[in-house]
mmCIF file of C-alpha atoms and ligand atoms in Angstrom:
data_model
loop_
_atom_site.group_PDB
_atom_site.id
_atom_site.type_symbol
_atom_site.label_atom_id
_atom_site.label_comp_id
_atom_site.label_asym_id
_atom_site.label_seq_id
_atom_site.Cartn_x
_atom_site.Cartn_y
_atom_site.Cartn_z
ATOM 1 C CA MET A 1 -27.175 -26.459 -24.777
ATOM 2 C CA ALA A 2 -23.626 -25.938 -23.300
ATOM 3 C CA LYS A 3 -23.366 -24.794 -19.919
ATOM 4 C CA MET A 4 -21.019 -22.311 -17.731
ATOM 5 C CA ARG A 5 -20.958 -22.463 -13.877
ATOM 6 C CA ALA A 6 -19.778 -19.115 -11.791
ATOM 7 C CA MET A 7 -19.545 -17.742 -8.348
ATOM 8 C CA VAL A 8 -21.924 -14.613 -8.578
ATOM 9 C CA VAL A 9 -22.118 -11.970 -6.034
ATOM 10 C CA PRO A 10 -26.472 -11.864 -5.761
ATOM 11 C CA LYS A 11 -26.328 -8.143 -4.536
ATOM 12 C CA PRO A 12 -24.391 -5.724 -3.164
ATOM 13 C CA HIS A 13 -22.960 -7.307 0.672
ATOM 14 C CA GLY A 14 -24.515 -10.716 -0.353
ATOM 15 C CA HIS A 15 -22.741 -13.858 -0.467
ATOM 16 C CA PHE A 16 -21.223 -15.758 -3.311
ATOM 17 C CA ARG A 17 -23.629 -18.016 -5.329
ATOM 18 C CA MET A 18 -22.484 -20.791 -7.474
ATOM 19 C CA VAL A 19 -24.804 -20.580 -10.771
ATOM 20 C CA GLU A 20 -25.242 -22.412 -14.077
ATOM 21 C CA ARG A 21 -26.330 -20.902 -16.899
ATOM 22 C CA ASP A 22 -26.180 -21.176 -20.701
ATOM 23 C CA LEU A 23 -22.929 -20.962 -22.521
ATOM 24 C CA PRO A 24 -22.809 -17.168 -23.657
ATOM 25 C CA GLU A 25 -21.881 -16.450 -27.191
ATOM 26 C CA PRO A 26 -19.510 -13.713 -27.744
ATOM 27 C CA ASP A 27 -20.880 -10.548 -29.337
ATOM 28 C CA ARG A 28 -18.782 -8.104 -31.616
ATOM 29 C CA HIS A 29 -15.051 -7.286 -30.906
ATOM 30 C CA GLU A 30 -15.576 -10.181 -28.149
ATOM 31 C CA VAL A 31 -13.738 -13.697 -27.639
ATOM 32 C CA ARG A 32 -14.885 -16.348 -25.414
ATOM 33 C CA ILE A 33 -12.261 -17.511 -22.578
ATOM 34 C CA ARG A 34 -12.412 -20.906 -20.923
ATOM 35 C CA VAL A 35 -10.914 -19.946 -17.862
ATOM 36 C CA HIS A 36 -7.956 -21.599 -15.946
ATOM 37 C CA ALA A 37 -7.426 -19.252 -13.066
ATOM 38 C CA CYS A 38 -8.801 -16.463 -11.497
ATOM 39 C CA GLY A 39 -6.644 -14.296 -8.874
ATOM 40 C CA VAL A 40 -8.761 -12.848 -5.826
ATOM 41 C CA CYS A 41 -7.744 -9.084 -5.424
ATOM 42 C CA HIS A 42 -8.911 -6.556 -2.959
ATOM 43 C CA SER A 43 -10.480 -4.407 -5.541
ATOM 44 C CA ASP A 44 -13.254 -7.404 -6.133
ATOM 45 C CA SER A 45 -14.577 -5.571 -3.207
ATOM 46 C CA VAL A 46 -15.671 -2.908 -5.317
ATOM 47 C CA THR A 47 -17.872 -5.649 -6.744
ATOM 48 C CA VAL A 48 -18.857 -7.375 -3.633
ATOM 49 C CA GLN A 49 -19.642 -4.445 -1.462
ATOM 50 C CA GLY A 50 -20.905 -2.426 -4.258
ATOM 51 C CA LEU A 51 -18.519 0.433 -3.714
ATOM 52 C CA VAL A 52 -19.513 2.138 -6.971
ATOM 53 C CA PRO A 53 -22.950 3.562 -7.628
ATOM 54 C CA GLY A 54 -24.786 1.854 -10.889
ATOM 55 C CA LEU A 55 -23.311 -1.580 -10.616
ATOM 56 C CA SER A 56 -25.754 -4.381 -11.886
ATOM 57 C CA TYR A 57 -26.659 -7.591 -9.925
ATOM 58 C CA PRO A 58 -25.879 -10.489 -10.124
ATOM 59 C CA ARG A 59 -22.258 -9.664 -11.237
ATOM 60 C CA ILE A 60 -19.378 -12.350 -11.589
ATOM 61 C CA PRO A 61 -16.067 -11.009 -10.128
ATOM 62 C CA GLY A 62 -12.569 -11.514 -10.869
ATOM 63 C CA HIS A 63 -9.822 -9.773 -13.008
ATOM 64 C CA GLU A 64 -6.837 -11.405 -12.930
ATOM 65 C CA VAL A 65 -7.973 -14.264 -15.466
ATOM 66 C CA ILE A 66 -5.870 -16.529 -17.245
ATOM 67 C CA GLY A 67 -7.368 -19.230 -19.919
ATOM 68 C CA VAL A 68 -7.546 -20.143 -23.591
ATOM 69 C CA ILE A 69 -10.010 -18.435 -26.055
ATOM 70 C CA ASP A 70 -12.885 -21.125 -26.912
ATOM 71 C CA ALA A 71 -14.646 -18.757 -29.646
ATOM 72 C CA LEU A 72 -14.560 -15.820 -31.465
ATOM 73 C CA GLY A 73 -17.178 -12.897 -32.143
ATOM 74 C CA PRO A 74 -17.795 -11.227 -35.110
ATOM 75 C CA ASP A 75 -15.300 -8.754 -36.278
ATOM 76 C CA VAL A 76 -12.400 -10.062 -33.990
ATOM 77 C CA ASP A 77 -8.874 -9.915 -36.134
ATOM 78 C CA GLY A 78 -5.780 -11.166 -34.352
ATOM 79 C CA TRP A 79 -6.634 -13.844 -32.205
ATOM 80 C CA ASN A 80 -7.652 -17.378 -32.807
ATOM 81 C CA VAL A 81 -9.208 -20.314 -30.988
ATOM 82 C CA GLY A 82 -6.772 -21.782 -28.581
ATOM 83 C CA ALA A 83 -4.478 -18.732 -27.903
ATOM 84 C CA ARG A 84 -3.354 -18.846 -24.224
ATOM 85 C CA VAL A 85 -4.596 -15.570 -22.903
ATOM 86 C CA GLY A 86 -5.146 -13.145 -19.707
ATOM 87 C CA VAL A 87 -7.773 -10.276 -18.373
ATOM 88 C CA GLY A 88 -6.874 -7.600 -15.897
ATOM 89 C CA TRP A 89 -9.028 -4.766 -14.619
ATOM 90 C CA PHE A 90 -8.778 -3.298 -17.918
ATOM 91 C CA GLY A 91 -11.822 -4.254 -19.650
ATOM 92 C CA GLY A 92 -11.374 -2.766 -22.921
ATOM 93 C CA SER A 93 -10.943 0.429 -25.305
ATOM 94 C CA CYS A 94 -12.841 1.791 -28.370
ATOM 95 C CA GLY A 95 -9.319 2.802 -30.524
ATOM 96 C CA TYR A 96 -10.714 5.521 -31.828
ATOM 97 C CA CYS A 97 -11.259 8.016 -29.180
ATOM 98 C CA GLY A 98 -8.994 11.422 -28.169
ATOM 99 C CA HIS A 99 -7.770 9.272 -25.261
ATOM 100 C CA CYS A 100 -7.430 6.132 -27.191
ATOM 101 C CA ARG A 101 -5.691 8.030 -30.118
ATOM 102 C CA ARG A 102 -3.008 9.677 -27.779
ATOM 103 C CA GLY A 103 -2.079 6.038 -25.869
ATOM 104 C CA ASP A 104 -4.017 6.692 -23.103
ATOM 105 C CA ALA A 105 -6.250 3.969 -23.802
ATOM 106 C CA PHE A 106 -7.254 3.339 -19.684
ATOM 107 C CA ALA A 107 -9.135 6.496 -20.026
ATOM 108 C CA CYS A 108 -11.054 5.529 -22.923
ATOM 109 C CA GLU A 109 -13.746 8.210 -23.409
ATOM 110 C CA ASN A 110 -16.430 5.722 -24.972
ATOM 111 C CA MET A 111 -15.951 2.131 -22.998
ATOM 112 C CA HIS A 112 -15.497 1.994 -19.078
ATOM 113 C CA ALA A 113 -15.263 -1.207 -18.830
ATOM 114 C CA ILE A 114 -13.780 -2.508 -15.704
ATOM 115 C CA THR A 115 -13.458 -6.701 -15.829
ATOM 116 C CA GLY A 116 -15.526 -8.075 -12.943
ATOM 117 C CA VAL A 117 -17.253 -4.908 -12.282
ATOM 118 C CA THR A 118 -18.939 -3.474 -14.742
ATOM 119 C CA ARG A 119 -18.584 -6.796 -16.861
ATOM 120 C CA ASP A 120 -18.402 -10.207 -15.823
ATOM 121 C CA GLY A 121 -15.081 -11.650 -14.372
ATOM 122 C CA GLY A 122 -13.562 -14.853 -14.018
ATOM 123 C CA TYR A 123 -14.907 -16.535 -11.465
ATOM 124 C CA ALA A 124 -16.037 -19.085 -13.212
ATOM 125 C CA THR A 125 -15.548 -21.771 -16.295
ATOM 126 C CA HIS A 126 -15.891 -19.104 -19.035
ATOM 127 C CA MET A 127 -15.923 -15.707 -19.639
ATOM 128 C CA LEU A 128 -16.281 -13.050 -22.026
ATOM 129 C CA ALA A 129 -13.975 -10.073 -22.891
ATOM 130 C CA LEU A 130 -13.268 -7.473 -25.184
ATOM 131 C CA ALA A 131 -10.605 -8.416 -27.874
ATOM 132 C CA SER A 132 -8.939 -4.919 -27.075
ATOM 133 C CA ALA A 133 -8.566 -5.871 -23.001
ATOM 134 C CA VAL A 134 -7.020 -9.582 -23.808
ATOM 135 C CA ALA A 135 -3.186 -10.234 -23.365
ATOM 136 C CA GLN A 136 -1.408 -12.751 -24.939
ATOM 137 C CA VAL A 137 -0.281 -14.848 -22.269
ATOM 138 C CA PRO A 138 3.170 -17.066 -22.516
ATOM 139 C CA LEU A 139 2.578 -20.969 -22.660
ATOM 140 C CA ALA A 140 5.748 -21.262 -20.464
ATOM 141 C CA LEU A 141 4.328 -19.624 -17.737
ATOM 142 C CA ASP A 142 1.778 -21.796 -15.213
ATOM 143 C CA PRO A 143 -1.916 -20.099 -15.199
ATOM 144 C CA ILE A 144 -2.451 -20.249 -11.509
ATOM 145 C CA GLU A 145 1.465 -19.292 -10.366
ATOM 146 C CA SER A 146 1.031 -15.923 -12.814
ATOM 147 C CA ALA A 147 -2.393 -15.249 -12.577
ATOM 148 C CA PRO A 148 -1.822 -12.295 -9.723
ATOM 149 C CA LEU A 149 0.485 -11.210 -12.234
ATOM 150 C CA LEU A 150 -2.544 -9.770 -14.198
ATOM 151 C CA CYS A 151 -3.323 -7.254 -11.440
ATOM 152 C CA ALA A 152 -0.933 -7.053 -8.539
ATOM 153 C CA GLY A 153 1.950 -7.742 -10.996
ATOM 154 C CA ILE A 154 0.893 -5.214 -13.438
ATOM 155 C CA THR A 155 0.243 -2.597 -11.252
ATOM 156 C CA THR A 156 3.875 -2.581 -9.292
ATOM 157 C CA PHE A 157 5.664 -3.337 -12.511
ATOM 158 C CA ASN A 158 4.459 -0.558 -14.574
ATOM 159 C CA ALA A 159 4.141 1.986 -11.638
ATOM 160 C CA LEU A 160 8.196 1.075 -11.112
ATOM 161 C CA ARG A 161 8.858 1.461 -14.729
ATOM 162 C CA ASN A 162 6.754 4.852 -14.732
ATOM 163 C CA CYS A 163 8.657 6.121 -11.529
ATOM 164 C CA GLY A 164 10.986 8.543 -12.661
ATOM 165 C CA ALA A 165 13.497 6.417 -10.779
ATOM 166 C CA LYS A 166 17.101 5.031 -12.986
ATOM 167 C CA PRO A 167 19.116 2.068 -12.113
ATOM 168 C CA GLY A 168 20.688 2.474 -9.091
ATOM 169 C CA ASP A 169 18.445 4.882 -7.497
ATOM 170 C CA LEU A 170 16.150 4.237 -4.340
ATOM 171 C CA VAL A 171 13.331 3.236 -4.477
ATOM 172 C CA ALA A 172 10.886 1.967 -1.400
ATOM 173 C CA ILE A 173 8.200 -0.550 -1.654
ATOM 174 C CA HIS A 174 5.627 0.328 0.976
ATOM 175 C CA GLY A 175 4.061 -2.516 2.433
ATOM 176 C CA VAL A 176 5.327 -6.345 2.114
ATOM 177 C CA GLY A 177 1.996 -7.948 1.050
ATOM 178 C CA GLY A 178 0.089 -9.084 -2.278
ATOM 179 C CA LEU A 179 1.254 -6.078 -4.372
ATOM 180 C CA GLY A 180 4.519 -5.363 -2.160
ATOM 181 C CA HIS A 181 5.877 -8.603 -2.485
ATOM 182 C CA LEU A 182 5.834 -8.446 -6.032
ATOM 183 C CA GLY A 183 6.897 -5.155 -5.736
ATOM 184 C CA ILE A 184 10.128 -6.031 -4.282
ATOM 185 C CA GLN A 185 11.266 -8.783 -6.913
ATOM 186 C CA PHE A 186 9.784 -5.740 -9.875
ATOM 187 C CA ALA A 187 12.207 -2.985 -8.140
ATOM 188 C CA ALA A 188 15.054 -5.401 -7.649
ATOM 189 C CA ARG A 189 15.072 -6.973 -11.318
ATOM 190 C CA GLN A 190 14.898 -2.897 -12.581
ATOM 191 C CA GLY A 191 17.730 -2.315 -10.898
ATOM 192 C CA PHE A 192 16.662 -0.272 -8.166
ATOM 193 C CA ARG A 193 18.320 0.278 -4.965
ATOM 194 C CA THR A 194 15.324 -1.394 -3.417
ATOM 195 C CA VAL A 195 14.173 -0.916 0.106
ATOM 196 C CA ALA A 196 11.129 -2.522 1.762
ATOM 197 C CA VAL A 197 8.833 -0.825 4.520
ATOM 198 C CA ASN A 198 6.793 -2.620 6.412
ATOM 199 C CA ARG A 199 5.568 -2.928 10.391
ATOM 200 C CA GLY A 200 7.811 -5.014 12.649
ATOM 201 C CA ARG A 201 10.439 -7.299 11.683
ATOM 202 C CA ASP A 202 8.653 -10.641 10.310
ATOM 203 C CA LYS A 203 8.780 -10.106 6.865
ATOM 204 C CA GLU A 204 12.267 -8.919 6.652
ATOM 205 C CA ALA A 205 13.783 -12.014 5.905
ATOM 206 C CA LEU A 206 11.027 -12.684 2.933
ATOM 207 C CA ALA A 207 11.813 -9.500 1.551
ATOM 208 C CA ARG A 208 15.309 -9.686 1.308
ATOM 209 C CA SER A 209 14.939 -13.150 -0.131
ATOM 210 C CA LEU A 210 12.795 -11.610 -2.903
ATOM 211 C CA GLY A 211 15.436 -8.846 -3.740
ATOM 212 C CA ALA A 212 15.197 -6.142 -1.131
ATOM 213 C CA HIS A 213 18.854 -4.737 -0.185
ATOM 214 C CA ASP A 214 17.374 -2.771 2.611
ATOM 215 C CA TYR A 215 14.432 -3.106 5.160
ATOM 216 C CA ILE A 216 12.986 -0.414 7.271
ATOM 217 C CA ASP A 217 10.488 -1.311 10.298
ATOM 218 C CA SER A 218 7.743 1.585 9.856
ATOM 219 C CA GLU A 219 7.024 0.627 13.942
ATOM 220 C CA ALA A 220 10.332 1.079 15.582
ATOM 221 C CA GLY A 221 10.911 4.758 14.212
ATOM 222 C CA ASP A 222 10.017 7.301 11.531
ATOM 223 C CA PRO A 223 10.050 5.848 8.399
ATOM 224 C CA ALA A 224 10.484 8.912 6.553
ATOM 225 C CA GLN A 225 13.124 9.758 8.646
ATOM 226 C CA ALA A 226 15.164 6.306 7.885
ATOM 227 C CA LEU A 227 14.438 6.802 3.975
ATOM 228 C CA GLN A 228 16.196 10.411 4.832
ATOM 229 C CA ALA A 229 19.073 8.632 6.555
ATOM 230 C CA MET A 230 19.176 6.639 3.049
ATOM 231 C CA GLY A 231 19.372 10.027 0.961
ATOM 232 C CA GLY A 232 15.510 10.245 0.382
ATOM 233 C CA ALA A 233 13.878 8.114 -2.061
ATOM 234 C CA LYS A 234 13.551 8.453 -5.795
ATOM 235 C CA ALA A 235 10.403 6.955 -5.474
ATOM 236 C CA ILE A 236 8.107 5.191 -3.135
ATOM 237 C CA ILE A 237 5.693 2.441 -4.242
ATOM 238 C CA ALA A 238 2.836 3.042 -1.739
ATOM 239 C CA THR A 239 0.992 -0.395 -2.031
ATOM 240 C CA VAL A 240 -0.700 -0.206 1.770
ATOM 241 C CA THR A 241 -4.283 0.529 2.247
ATOM 242 C CA CYS A 242 -4.158 2.783 5.588
ATOM 243 C CA ALA A 243 -4.056 6.313 4.744
ATOM 244 C CA GLU A 244 -2.084 7.185 7.820
ATOM 245 C CA ALA A 245 0.983 4.650 6.997
ATOM 246 C CA MET A 246 0.894 6.139 3.683
ATOM 247 C CA GLN A 247 1.176 9.807 5.039
ATOM 248 C CA ALA A 248 3.765 9.149 7.497
ATOM 249 C CA ILE A 249 6.123 7.782 4.774
ATOM 250 C CA ALA A 250 5.651 10.791 2.162
ATOM 251 C CA GLY A 251 8.427 12.811 4.041
ATOM 252 C CA GLY A 252 11.007 10.252 3.266
ATOM 253 C CA LEU A 253 10.904 11.511 -0.925
ATOM 254 C CA GLY A 254 14.557 12.799 -1.945
ATOM 255 C CA VAL A 255 14.958 15.473 -4.254
ATOM 256 C CA ASN A 256 12.691 15.407 -7.369
ATOM 257 C CA GLY A 257 10.960 12.181 -5.403
ATOM 258 C CA THR A 258 7.384 10.674 -6.189
ATOM 259 C CA LEU A 259 5.096 9.246 -4.201
ATOM 260 C CA MET A 260 3.103 6.397 -6.480
ATOM 261 C CA VAL A 261 0.137 5.793 -4.933
ATOM 262 C CA ILE A 262 -1.607 2.086 -5.883
ATOM 263 C CA GLY A 263 -3.275 1.396 -2.824
ATOM 264 C CA ALA A 264 -6.740 2.926 -2.500
ATOM 265 C CA VAL A 265 -6.928 4.997 0.701
ATOM 266 C CA GLY A 266 -9.334 7.361 0.205
ATOM 267 C CA ALA A 267 -8.270 10.651 1.551
ATOM 268 C CA LEU A 268 -4.676 11.386 1.803
ATOM 269 C CA VAL A 269 -3.157 14.586 3.932
ATOM 270 C CA VAL A 270 0.562 15.056 2.656
ATOM 271 C CA ASN A 271 2.682 17.888 4.101
ATOM 272 C CA SER A 272 3.216 20.613 1.530
ATOM 273 C CA LEU A 273 6.912 21.483 2.836
ATOM 274 C CA ASP A 274 7.542 17.851 1.944
ATOM 275 C CA LEU A 275 6.562 18.462 -1.472
ATOM 276 C CA LEU A 276 7.945 21.999 -2.302
ATOM 277 C CA GLY A 277 11.176 21.855 -1.018
ATOM 278 C CA LYS A 278 12.449 18.896 -2.606
ATOM 279 C CA ARG A 279 10.221 19.471 -5.919
ATOM 280 C CA ALA A 280 8.513 16.110 -4.698
ATOM 281 C CA SER A 281 5.189 14.871 -6.127
ATOM 282 C CA VAL A 282 2.296 12.669 -5.313
ATOM 283 C CA ARG A 283 1.126 10.687 -8.448
ATOM 284 C CA GLY A 284 -1.922 8.164 -8.590
ATOM 285 C CA TRP A 285 -1.064 5.091 -11.005
ATOM 286 C CA TYR A 286 -3.602 3.112 -13.122
ATOM 287 C CA SER A 287 -2.311 -0.747 -13.506
ATOM 288 C CA GLY A 288 -2.176 -0.666 -17.202
ATOM 289 C CA VAL A 289 -3.652 -1.590 -20.657
ATOM 290 C CA ALA A 290 -3.171 -5.091 -22.177
ATOM 291 C CA ALA A 291 0.215 -4.189 -24.115
ATOM 292 C CA ASP A 292 1.298 -3.449 -20.240
ATOM 293 C CA GLN A 293 0.011 -7.092 -19.414
ATOM 294 C CA GLU A 294 2.208 -8.457 -22.061
ATOM 295 C CA ASP A 295 5.399 -6.380 -20.906
ATOM 296 C CA THR A 296 4.382 -7.642 -17.618
ATOM 297 C CA LEU A 297 4.216 -11.380 -18.008
ATOM 298 C CA ARG A 298 7.417 -11.403 -20.237
ATOM 299 C CA PHE A 299 9.714 -9.575 -17.930
ATOM 300 C CA SER A 300 8.308 -11.982 -14.966
ATOM 301 C CA GLN A 301 9.268 -14.907 -16.981
ATOM 302 C CA LEU A 302 12.920 -13.702 -18.027
ATOM 303 C CA ASN A 303 13.448 -12.657 -14.291
ATOM 304 C CA ALA A 304 11.789 -15.813 -12.655
ATOM 305 C CA ILE A 305 9.459 -13.673 -10.895
ATOM 306 C CA ALA A 306 6.534 -15.347 -9.309
ATOM 307 C CA SER A 307 3.728 -14.583 -6.824
ATOM 308 C CA MET A 308 3.480 -16.722 -3.871
ATOM 309 C CA ASN A 309 -0.080 -17.664 -3.395
ATOM 310 C CA GLU A 310 -2.492 -19.410 -1.423
ATOM 311 C CA ILE A 311 -5.235 -21.669 -3.922
ATOM 312 C CA PHE A 312 -8.932 -22.557 -3.663
ATOM 313 C CA PRO A 313 -11.134 -24.083 -5.995
ATOM 314 C CA LEU A 314 -13.448 -22.018 -7.646
ATOM 315 C CA GLU A 315 -16.676 -23.281 -5.766
ATOM 316 C CA GLU A 316 -15.060 -22.077 -2.696
ATOM 317 C CA ALA A 317 -14.678 -18.281 -3.900
ATOM 318 C CA GLN A 318 -16.330 -17.247 -0.426
ATOM 319 C CA ALA A 319 -13.471 -18.732 1.816
ATOM 320 C CA ALA A 320 -10.930 -17.544 -1.017
ATOM 321 C CA TYR A 321 -12.435 -13.911 -0.988
ATOM 322 C CA ASP A 322 -12.870 -13.823 2.769
ATOM 323 C CA ARG A 323 -9.066 -15.197 3.350
ATOM 324 C CA MET A 324 -7.938 -12.351 1.264
ATOM 325 C CA MET A 325 -10.176 -9.984 2.554
ATOM 326 C CA SER A 326 -8.504 -11.134 6.090
ATOM 327 C CA GLY A 327 -5.314 -9.396 5.221
ATOM 328 C CA LYS A 328 -3.556 -12.727 6.574
ATOM 329 C CA ALA A 329 -3.000 -14.777 3.229
ATOM 330 C CA ARG A 330 0.427 -15.146 1.855
ATOM 331 C CA PHE A 331 0.431 -13.051 -0.486
ATOM 332 C CA ARG A 332 -2.307 -13.443 -3.334
ATOM 333 C CA VAL A 333 -5.667 -16.060 -3.433
ATOM 334 C CA VAL A 334 -6.273 -17.674 -6.468
ATOM 335 C CA LEU A 335 -9.298 -19.461 -7.732
ATOM 336 C CA LYS A 336 -7.864 -22.858 -9.406
ATOM 337 C CA VAL A 337 -10.945 -23.001 -12.209
ATOM 338 C CA ALA A 338 -9.540 -25.775 -14.709
ATOM 339 C CA ALA A 339 -6.582 -27.970 -15.025
HETATM 340 ZN ZN1 ZN R 401 -6.886 -6.290 -8.700
HETATM 341 ZN ZN1 ZN R 402 -11.600 5.074 -26.773
#
């Protein structure tokens, strides 16, 4: 029987281990994907560290997957073997529950599928995905270069286009890292006056080269005051993973401004006076569903938006994961699985 290889997490806090398994047959409504590349995301720590209860192990992480369909399960419509596809965090939806029927498939009441968390993901030569989770990937996009667009990309692209700001409005990208370096590119191309906010001056030149019109060093002074001096932000896209840093910038919102929280920081304290006097708000944002993936990829292709990546072979998933968790990668880490 044909085999697949995968880098599995054997148990919470376990080390990655290479396993060989029989190639699985896709079940009803599933496709099988031959993986070309898979990004390594901070959210993979949910699986590696067992951060949510009820996960089953061994588990294959990975939710920035690009490959080609190599088998179709029963009752899959609209997809063909050989199609170039991608899968992100969104693991699929039923299509008939109340949320699905109202266009909120991300919150499907029947399927709570998260790629690489509740289902096996893309740290593997092959994976199964629900057809409802699969996005078309333009052939012109390189799979290794583009894999991070399926989580870091969609999250920033989608938060920006739903943040309430209009072209010309001041939008701050807080954090110039894996998410932020894409967020700057999307914000500038979506027509916002884009200001990058980060500690120190190390990344200023890079931020400006990616399209930032202004830069705030959050260590040099109060970043909220700096934003207020520019008129106040219509939106702040908070990509940082530190609650104190996020709290320190919330006061930079302008009238009707929105703090879009896309970095997971746990409890967050916000001064109510920063909100009520300006009718400002704090909002979380879910990355997006398959159609959002397709919009992200097409927008990126159209505007030559690219992730800056460090590339590791599949077998070195442990080193790749450690590198990502170190916070030192510039800026995303990608596993190259097949040519
Ligand atoms: Zn992710
Ligand atoms: Zn549903």
